[in-house]
Amino acid sequence: MQASAMPDKKSEKREKGDKKLLPLYSEEKEIKLQTTENDFSGNNGDSVKTLRQILEKNKAVTILLGKAKPRKTKAVITLLDNLPDSDAEAFNNTAHLIINMEDDLLEKIAHLHNENIKLRSKALIDKLTGLYNHRFFSAQLETEMARTRRTGLSCTLLMIDLDNFKRLNDTLGHTEGNKFLSSIAGSIRENVRPTDAACRYGGDEFMIILPATTINYAARTAQRLKNAIEKLSEPLHLGISASIGIAEFTVTLSWGVDEFINAADSAMYESKKKGKNRISVAEGKGLDEGEAGLVSPEEKEALFKVYDSLKKEGKNDDF
Amino acid sequence: MMTSEIPVVTSVSSGKGGVGKTFATINLAACLSRMGRKVLIVDCDLGLANIDIMLGVNPQYTLKDVIFGSLEFPDVVISTKYGFDFVPASSGIKEMAQLLYENIDRINAAIGNIALSYDHVLLDTGAGISENVLQFTLFAKRNIVVLNRELTSLTDAYATIKVIYQTFGRHNFEIIVNSTRGDDEGKNIFAHIDTISGKFLGFHLNYLGQIPYDEAVSRSILKQEVLSFMNPQSLAAINCSLIAGKMADWR
């Protein structure tokens, strides 16, 4: 076993106390089975070979074997996918598996695979709220924008920033603050469709990607969320509410991810500026510009009259 | 083949997508070709290029290679059996709009250059009213706006006119009303929009014509055919021909 990859003393202590090890993070991206069969007592050689074969095929796991006590060899498994370094943090928050050689190795390996899959999704999930994390958000937004370009269907981004959330942390402490964030997250989950991606963007900031959705629908979702958050925060009497910004990405816009986020962010800021606890729509340069202020209310009214008169004239047509 | 001394460069916009802008462009080009005019369509829809799809061709080089790459317009021009030529675009190139802006003088010169070989150049701009989409109208002497009776189309067409006017200072607009029901609907809708333009923008629009609702239109699109070529006796094709007749006199 390589000294560099050994857990430090503190973690060894922890190991004795409970079955969890302090997480190891190694830069190793390749599988390393840092042991020989000789490290195992008894006739476990074949099992180890099988384990090695499976792990080599998987290319997603680093495994460190150590001998804690005679006849009780432990395999400390670091679940490392070939993911970018940004994921290091996510993995660092994860307890590792420990294999005792007395146990059936293959069963453990099966378990390991499951854990691996779970971890992979864990790397995309915000630990506190259970919503998707920032990293997933960026990747998903890119995907949805590509989908819009391909299908021509608009995609909408909802940015929620809690108003006066700091008061909660300051008065009731961070534990209560976290609990509240968690309940907000739950209510966000309840109010979006399964195809929408609700993400925790920052401390008290949330982003929701609504695929194949226009401003009108997104505004209804935003309204529901605003009400839900208001209801949740009411008993606290701290004046916590939600400032929401909505932006729509249409196929005609030449936005990248940053422009899309900026548009939602500016709209959210507009809500803050106008006195918080409200919803604002980004003044995009897309099809909705007509609705977003380019066409004045007087012009709009005139245009609507045209439409109205056409409708009256063409009673028998399929308006 | 008659070639006037100065080519007429015309943009075709619509504001809202799906109102028949590309259908109108292709069919007007086919009609003008039949009248002996040499016509080039440039698909400027950077968001969702689809003239190639409507014509059933699969181009190797596109407008992108002219703006990004080292190709010249003549390298990417495709001849069609309908008589007109066209320059295809590529869908979904987000950087392109910005690049277009940076190379605007070069593209202007290139369009001016290739236009010399034609009587008419039709610039099919993308749907939408962002300045990026409408930048191509800068190169056009005349601006056709296609609209229909839907409220969103009316609003977006009006917004398009307003943006082109405010951004590029153009006020030479030709209106085509698509999918009309009844002989007077085109003129009727135009009169309303014209009144609004006169009142709020301070200038009047020109009525170019209407294309009546005709089932032959959707059939032709489905078959990737050009209606004015395949079925010139259909109601929609006859009206395209009338419009093209007016355009043929443009100088």
XYZ file of C-alpha atoms in Angstrom:
570
model
C 0.000 0.000 0.000
C 1.352 3.376 -0.925
C 2.025 5.701 1.928
C 0.819 8.683 -0.006
C -2.616 7.216 -0.300
C -2.880 6.193 3.307
C -5.560 7.830 5.341
C -4.120 10.241 7.856
C -4.066 9.481 11.565
C -7.300 11.219 12.247
C -9.130 9.061 9.784
C -7.560 5.904 11.159
C -9.011 6.852 14.481
C -12.402 7.301 12.922
C -12.088 3.915 11.325
C -11.888 2.294 14.704
C -14.874 4.165 16.006
C -17.271 3.292 13.243
C -17.209 1.463 9.990
C -16.725 4.645 8.057
C -13.386 5.875 6.903
C -12.634 9.469 6.275
C -12.750 9.773 2.568
C -9.622 9.364 0.574
C -9.202 11.337 -2.499
C -6.558 10.326 -4.904
C -5.704 11.955 -8.185
C -5.464 8.472 -9.670
C -7.871 8.117 -12.517
C -6.743 4.640 -13.498
C -7.528 1.552 -11.558
C -4.901 0.554 -9.172
C -5.012 -2.671 -7.360
C -2.179 -1.859 -5.094
C -1.518 -5.228 -3.663
C -0.621 -8.739 -4.538
C -2.467 -11.894 -3.756
C 0.042 -12.446 -0.984
C -1.544 -9.691 1.001
C -4.505 -11.910 1.529
C -4.492 -14.774 3.827
C -5.947 -18.087 2.903
C -7.255 -19.061 -0.492
C -8.734 -15.814 -1.604
C -6.405 -15.584 -4.575
C -9.050 -16.486 -7.145
C -11.535 -14.037 -5.757
C -9.004 -11.284 -5.911
C -8.261 -12.149 -9.504
C -11.939 -11.891 -10.321
C -12.151 -8.640 -8.465
C -9.207 -7.303 -10.377
C -10.692 -8.354 -13.704
C -13.955 -6.668 -12.964
C -12.333 -3.528 -11.716
C -10.056 -3.327 -14.711
C -12.999 -3.640 -17.008
C -14.839 -0.988 -15.091
C -12.022 1.558 -15.158
C -13.827 3.630 -12.673
C -12.548 2.550 -9.326
C -9.452 2.939 -7.299
C -8.993 0.284 -4.704
C -6.566 0.264 -1.869
C -5.977 -2.878 0.094
C -4.610 -2.794 3.557
C -3.987 -5.267 6.287
C -5.416 -3.941 9.491
C -5.084 -7.160 11.451
C -3.911 -10.613 10.490
C -6.681 -12.501 8.668
C -8.747 -9.366 8.509
C -7.625 -7.687 5.356
C -9.628 -4.716 4.360
C -10.163 -3.367 0.942
C -10.657 0.363 1.131
C -12.394 1.316 -2.024
C -12.303 4.768 -3.400
C -15.008 5.217 -5.935
C -13.451 7.364 -8.555
C -15.017 7.735 -11.875
C -13.072 9.281 -14.673
C -14.672 12.554 -13.803
C -13.092 15.997 -13.843
C -11.359 17.358 -10.766
C -14.348 19.478 -9.958
C -15.971 16.323 -8.705
C -13.274 15.745 -6.147
C -15.326 17.615 -3.623
C -18.387 15.527 -4.203
C -16.402 12.368 -3.712
C -14.676 13.715 -0.660
C -18.009 13.890 1.055
C -18.675 10.252 0.526
C -17.889 7.432 2.855
C -15.968 4.574 1.396
C -16.693 0.921 1.299
C -14.756 -1.474 3.361
C -14.450 -5.072 2.338
C -13.581 -7.628 4.925
C -12.045 -10.664 3.439
C -14.298 -12.940 5.412
C -17.172 -11.672 3.340
C -18.080 -12.948 -0.018
C -16.018 -10.847 -2.368
C -18.241 -11.111 -5.378
C -21.270 -10.004 -3.459
C -19.294 -7.009 -2.349
C -18.284 -6.258 -5.871
C -21.894 -6.258 -6.974
C -22.620 -3.883 -4.162
C -19.673 -1.795 -5.228
C -21.099 -1.427 -8.683
C -24.362 -0.192 -7.290
C -22.611 2.233 -5.045
C -20.618 3.427 -7.983
C -23.741 4.223 -9.923
C -25.273 5.927 -6.916
C -22.155 7.977 -6.440
C -22.106 9.027 -10.023
C -25.523 10.552 -9.562
C -24.544 11.835 -6.145
C -21.849 13.856 -7.843
C -24.653 15.721 -9.576
C -26.872 16.191 -6.553
C -26.701 18.893 -3.957
C -26.231 17.182 -0.637
C -28.300 19.511 1.494
C -31.359 19.945 -0.685
C -31.347 16.853 -2.857
C -31.791 19.062 -5.897
C -29.317 18.948 -8.766
C -26.110 20.813 -8.119
C -24.387 23.610 -9.962
C -22.308 21.267 -12.057
C -25.310 19.337 -13.329
C -27.100 22.593 -13.995
C -24.432 23.914 -16.348
C -24.256 20.685 -18.307
C -28.030 20.333 -18.486
C -28.589 23.902 -19.594
C -26.161 23.344 -22.438
C -28.067 20.195 -23.402
C -31.453 21.893 -23.316
C -30.221 24.851 -25.360
C -28.908 22.436 -27.965
C -32.303 20.758 -27.947
C -33.995 24.108 -28.523
C -31.731 24.794 -31.475
C -32.610 21.425 -32.925
C -36.333 21.276 -32.217
C -37.128 24.973 -32.336
C -39.011 24.657 -29.043
C -38.205 27.366 -26.527
C -36.615 26.528 -23.220
C -37.143 28.633 -20.132
C -34.922 29.354 -17.178
C -36.296 30.331 -13.786
C -33.955 31.893 -11.262
C -35.091 32.097 -7.661
C -33.252 34.087 -5.040
C -34.593 34.155 -1.526
C -35.195 37.585 -0.030
C -33.862 38.270 3.474
C -32.698 34.710 3.935
C -29.698 35.991 5.879
C -32.036 37.013 8.683
C -32.895 33.382 9.271
C -29.268 32.337 9.525
C -28.537 35.294 11.768
C -31.422 34.802 14.151
C -32.016 31.064 14.259
C -28.650 29.781 13.148
C -27.372 27.875 10.162
C -28.962 24.576 11.124
C -32.417 26.125 10.927
C -31.333 27.923 7.785
C -30.377 24.642 6.185
C -33.621 23.026 7.274
C -35.539 25.839 5.657
C -33.570 25.550 2.417
C -34.328 21.876 2.448
C -38.062 22.453 2.798
C -37.970 25.057 0.035
C -36.267 22.491 -2.160
C -38.996 19.997 -1.379
C -41.641 22.473 -2.366
C -39.791 23.300 -5.584
C -39.707 19.606 -6.427
C -43.449 19.340 -5.847
C -44.209 22.243 -8.121
C -42.217 21.330 -11.211
C -42.722 18.647 -13.834
C -40.559 15.544 -13.901
C -38.862 16.846 -17.042
C -37.882 20.132 -15.399
C -34.472 20.298 -13.782
C -34.497 22.020 -10.394
C -31.011 22.925 -9.224
C -29.436 24.609 -6.232
C -27.341 27.265 -7.866
C -25.777 28.876 -4.819
C -26.462 29.395 -1.122
C -30.063 30.528 -1.349
C -30.293 30.632 -5.131
C -32.144 28.101 -7.232
C -32.342 27.569 -10.971
C -35.045 25.631 -12.738
C -34.675 24.608 -16.367
C -38.019 24.113 -18.083
C -37.564 22.382 -21.433
C -40.014 22.996 -24.280
C -41.655 25.794 -22.311
C -42.478 29.394 -23.073
C -42.612 32.402 -20.781
C -46.329 32.046 -20.223
C -46.132 28.590 -18.726
C -42.945 29.403 -16.829
C -44.644 32.429 -15.317
C -47.378 30.197 -13.918
C -44.783 27.873 -12.420
C -42.984 30.890 -10.979
C -46.214 32.141 -9.449
C -46.843 28.772 -7.810
C -43.312 28.684 -6.430
C -43.491 32.232 -5.150
C -46.712 31.432 -3.298
C -45.333 28.180 -1.916
C -42.209 29.890 -0.608
C -44.277 32.665 0.921
C -46.380 30.081 2.710
C -43.355 28.217 4.025
C -41.715 31.333 5.372
C -44.815 32.870 6.870
C -44.497 31.198 10.303
C -40.941 32.522 10.618
C -42.046 36.167 10.466
C -38.722 37.154 8.990
C -40.024 38.568 5.738
C -38.444 35.811 3.682
C -39.814 35.644 0.167
C -38.657 34.893 -3.359
C -37.412 37.193 -6.099
C -37.789 35.362 -9.357
C -36.414 36.048 -12.825
C -37.536 34.285 -15.987
C -35.744 34.118 -19.323
C -36.765 32.278 -22.438
C -34.308 30.919 -24.951
C -35.750 30.840 -28.428
C -34.192 29.268 -31.459
C -33.624 32.675 -33.005
C -31.342 33.904 -30.256
C -27.593 33.616 -30.559
C -27.161 33.147 -26.810
C -24.683 30.857 -25.172
C -25.166 29.403 -21.693
C -23.759 32.525 -20.056
C -26.099 34.876 -21.883
C -29.058 32.724 -20.940
C -28.050 32.699 -17.276
C -27.354 36.429 -17.375
C -30.794 37.089 -18.798
C -32.478 35.161 -15.977
C -30.151 36.789 -13.469
C -30.947 40.311 -14.695
C -34.654 39.564 -14.520
C -34.223 38.272 -10.979
C -32.272 41.416 -10.098
C -35.090 43.461 -11.581
C -37.430 41.745 -9.099
C -35.092 42.681 -6.247
C -34.867 46.241 -7.455
C -38.604 46.613 -7.700
C -38.987 45.646 -4.056
C -38.484 41.864 -3.847
C -41.106 39.121 -3.595
C -42.031 39.317 -7.278
C -41.482 37.864 -10.718
C -39.773 39.617 -13.622
C -39.326 38.513 -17.190
C -36.067 39.073 -19.035
C -36.226 41.547 -21.867
C -34.896 39.064 -24.342
C -34.187 39.894 -27.914
C -36.321 37.051 -29.116
C -39.834 36.609 -30.307
C -41.185 37.886 -27.062
C -39.617 41.260 -27.537
C -42.962 42.357 -28.847
C -44.427 41.510 -25.488
C -41.459 42.668 -23.494
C -41.749 46.321 -24.291
C -40.608 46.924 -27.864
C -44.174 47.316 -28.953
C -45.831 49.893 -26.729
C -49.145 49.160 -25.027
C -50.894 51.589 -27.405
C -49.456 49.826 -30.447
C -50.353 46.495 -28.968
C -53.897 47.598 -28.373
C -54.184 48.793 -31.965
C -52.857 45.456 -33.213
C -55.241 43.584 -31.011
C -58.141 45.583 -32.436
C -57.095 44.484 -35.923
C -57.089 40.892 -34.820
C -60.419 41.352 -33.109
C -62.049 42.855 -36.158
C -60.665 40.086 -38.353
C -62.115 37.578 -35.984
C -65.541 39.199 -36.196
C -65.460 39.381 -39.967
C -64.362 35.809 -40.335
C -66.932 34.248 -38.046
C -67.175 31.156 -40.180
C -63.460 30.709 -40.594
C -61.369 28.562 -38.394
C -59.928 31.190 -36.119
C -31.834 36.401 -70.202
C -32.432 39.944 -69.137
C -30.060 41.478 -66.648
C -30.818 44.923 -65.355
C -27.882 47.116 -64.585
C -28.473 47.328 -60.882
C -29.479 44.126 -59.078
C -32.367 44.393 -56.660
C -31.445 43.046 -53.244
C -34.539 42.293 -51.162
C -34.801 40.897 -47.652
C -37.671 38.665 -46.642
C -38.550 38.668 -42.942
C -41.553 37.657 -40.900
C -41.005 38.231 -37.198
C -42.792 35.095 -36.135
C -41.722 31.780 -37.572
C -44.087 29.500 -39.428
C -46.005 32.128 -41.348
C -44.700 31.046 -44.733
C -41.681 33.285 -45.217
C -39.511 30.607 -46.780
C -42.383 29.287 -48.873
C -42.937 32.787 -50.234
C -39.228 33.323 -50.900
C -38.805 30.117 -52.876
C -41.979 30.527 -54.882
C -41.351 34.162 -55.707
C -37.874 33.166 -56.863
C -39.339 30.426 -59.055
C -41.872 32.863 -60.555
C -39.248 35.527 -61.200
C -37.057 32.882 -62.851
C -39.942 31.903 -65.110
C -40.251 35.535 -66.108
C -36.669 35.415 -67.284
C -35.054 37.038 -64.276
C -31.870 35.665 -62.855
C -32.495 35.099 -59.163
C -30.331 34.179 -56.185
C -31.709 33.272 -52.757
C -29.377 33.565 -49.790
C -30.617 31.593 -46.794
C -29.620 33.904 -43.956
C -31.477 31.975 -41.287
C -28.637 31.249 -38.917
C -30.920 29.741 -36.338
C -32.885 27.277 -38.398
C -31.808 27.134 -42.002
C -34.381 25.279 -44.019
C -34.377 26.317 -47.640
C -32.200 23.310 -48.394
C -34.798 21.088 -46.722
C -37.655 22.705 -48.625
C -35.781 22.146 -51.854
C -34.733 18.646 -50.905
C -31.004 19.166 -51.282
C -28.173 18.357 -48.939
C -25.521 21.020 -49.375
C -21.841 20.424 -48.710
C -20.850 24.048 -48.274
C -22.946 26.778 -46.773
C -23.041 30.454 -45.946
C -20.998 29.518 -42.898
C -18.023 28.708 -45.105
C -18.243 32.168 -46.606
C -18.524 33.986 -43.292
C -16.221 31.730 -41.231
C -14.078 30.099 -43.839
C -12.179 31.006 -46.929
C -14.821 30.258 -49.541
C -16.398 32.936 -51.721
C -20.086 33.153 -52.561
C -19.689 31.580 -56.023
C -18.162 28.493 -54.343
C -21.263 27.763 -52.307
C -23.978 28.652 -54.816
C -26.262 25.775 -55.772
C -28.252 25.811 -59.000
C -31.788 24.452 -58.884
C -34.058 22.954 -61.509
C -36.485 25.778 -60.771
C -34.216 28.254 -62.482
C -32.911 30.141 -59.495
C -29.695 29.700 -57.543
C -29.362 29.612 -53.799
C -26.814 29.826 -51.038
C -27.669 27.455 -48.193
C -27.170 28.285 -44.508
C -26.218 26.118 -41.572
C -28.473 25.701 -38.588
C -27.539 26.356 -35.025
C -24.346 28.309 -35.270
C -24.558 30.626 -32.363
C -21.220 32.318 -32.943
C -22.205 33.222 -36.430
C -24.350 36.198 -35.633
C -21.475 37.887 -33.840
C -19.064 36.984 -36.617
C -21.482 38.363 -39.096
C -21.416 41.616 -37.239
C -17.631 41.744 -37.200
C -17.358 40.959 -40.891
C -20.275 43.050 -41.981
C -18.314 45.119 -44.488
C -16.737 42.079 -46.063
C -20.077 40.283 -46.357
C -21.704 43.405 -47.695
C -19.041 43.594 -50.395
C -19.385 39.876 -51.111
C -23.157 40.106 -51.480
C -22.755 43.216 -53.632
C -20.267 41.341 -55.740
C -22.283 38.213 -56.355
C -25.435 40.263 -56.837
C -23.870 41.652 -60.006
C -24.506 38.306 -61.685
C -28.219 38.456 -60.861
C -31.302 40.576 -61.373
C -32.746 39.742 -57.981
C -31.168 38.647 -54.732
C -33.566 37.491 -52.013
C -32.201 37.373 -48.480
C -34.287 34.982 -46.416
C -33.667 36.227 -42.867
C -34.380 34.086 -39.841
C -37.591 34.251 -37.893
C -37.426 36.514 -34.897
C -36.745 40.147 -34.444
C -33.333 40.205 -32.794
C -30.886 42.589 -34.372
C -28.682 39.634 -35.196
C -31.394 38.031 -37.238
C -32.219 41.232 -39.009
C -28.683 42.347 -39.762
C -29.039 41.072 -43.287
C -31.756 43.600 -43.963
C -28.917 46.112 -43.944
C -27.837 44.808 -47.340
C -31.296 45.027 -48.846
C -32.825 47.885 -50.714
C -36.330 46.613 -50.121
C -37.692 44.697 -47.170
C -40.508 42.248 -47.614
C -42.395 41.344 -44.454
C -44.585 38.249 -44.571
C -47.406 38.008 -42.055
C -50.703 36.274 -41.531
C -53.903 36.852 -39.591
C -52.661 35.446 -36.289
C -52.263 37.960 -33.487
C -48.698 36.840 -32.783
C -47.810 37.204 -36.434
C -49.323 40.679 -36.638
C -47.498 41.771 -33.487
C -44.165 40.264 -34.482
C -44.393 41.568 -38.042
C -45.080 45.022 -36.692
C -42.203 44.642 -34.229
C -39.949 43.576 -37.116
C -40.842 46.682 -39.061
C -40.239 48.824 -36.020
C -36.858 47.227 -35.266
C -35.617 47.483 -38.848
C -36.751 51.080 -38.936
C -35.229 51.999 -35.582
C -32.015 50.023 -35.972
C -31.232 50.387 -39.634
C -33.278 53.423 -40.572
C -35.160 51.586 -43.300
C -38.738 52.385 -44.097
C -39.242 50.726 -47.423
C -41.475 47.830 -46.472
C -43.425 45.542 -48.754
C -46.155 43.515 -47.107
C -47.259 40.054 -48.147
C -50.245 38.603 -46.303
C -50.144 34.826 -46.321
C -52.867 32.205 -45.778
C -55.695 34.626 -46.444
C -59.337 33.541 -46.594
C -61.351 35.582 -49.010
C -60.293 38.023 -51.717
C -60.181 41.089 -49.498
C -58.456 39.749 -46.430
C -54.941 40.611 -47.593
C -55.840 44.218 -48.378
C -57.895 44.448 -45.239
C -55.142 43.285 -42.913
C -52.643 45.459 -44.749
C -54.827 48.559 -44.372
C -54.959 48.048 -40.614
C -51.212 47.519 -40.206
C -50.518 50.431 -42.524
C -52.690 52.690 -40.407
C -50.863 51.627 -37.270
C -47.487 52.183 -38.918
C -48.523 55.616 -40.138
C -49.822 56.564 -36.720
C -47.001 55.250 -34.536
C -43.964 55.109 -36.831
C -44.803 57.947 -39.162
C -44.442 56.194 -42.500
C -46.605 54.085 -44.766
C -46.104 50.549 -46.002
C -46.546 49.093 -49.468
C -48.992 46.296 -50.185
C -47.321 43.657 -52.296
C -50.078 41.071 -52.334
C -51.639 38.091 -50.659
C -51.187 34.357 -50.895
C -54.548 32.679 -50.263
C -54.866 29.655 -48.052
C -54.483 26.660 -50.318
C -54.095 23.016 -49.386
C -51.740 22.644 -52.309
C -49.237 24.693 -50.312
C -48.799 22.221 -47.473
C -48.824 19.321 -49.928
C -45.985 20.893 -51.892
C -43.960 21.520 -48.729
C -44.494 17.942 -47.628
C -43.241 16.686 -50.975
C -40.320 19.133 -50.922
C -41.572 20.621 -54.164
C -41.871 24.205 -55.323
C -45.589 24.846 -55.859
C -45.160 27.544 -58.501
C -43.092 25.093 -60.502
C -45.038 21.883 -60.011
C -48.546 23.299 -59.895
C -48.524 26.841 -61.344
C -52.308 26.788 -61.774
C -53.005 26.450 -58.057
C -54.559 29.461 -56.358
C -51.507 30.123 -54.197
C -49.113 29.817 -57.142
C -51.150 32.234 -59.261
C -50.971 34.809 -56.493
C -47.226 34.263 -56.090
C -46.955 34.951 -59.761
C -48.887 38.217 -59.378
C -46.547 39.320 -56.615
C -43.469 38.329 -58.612
C -44.847 40.375 -61.506
C -44.721 43.467 -59.314
C -41.240 42.618 -58.084
C -39.998 42.146 -61.641
C -40.511 45.857 -62.200
C -38.468 46.845 -59.178
C -35.337 48.773 -59.957
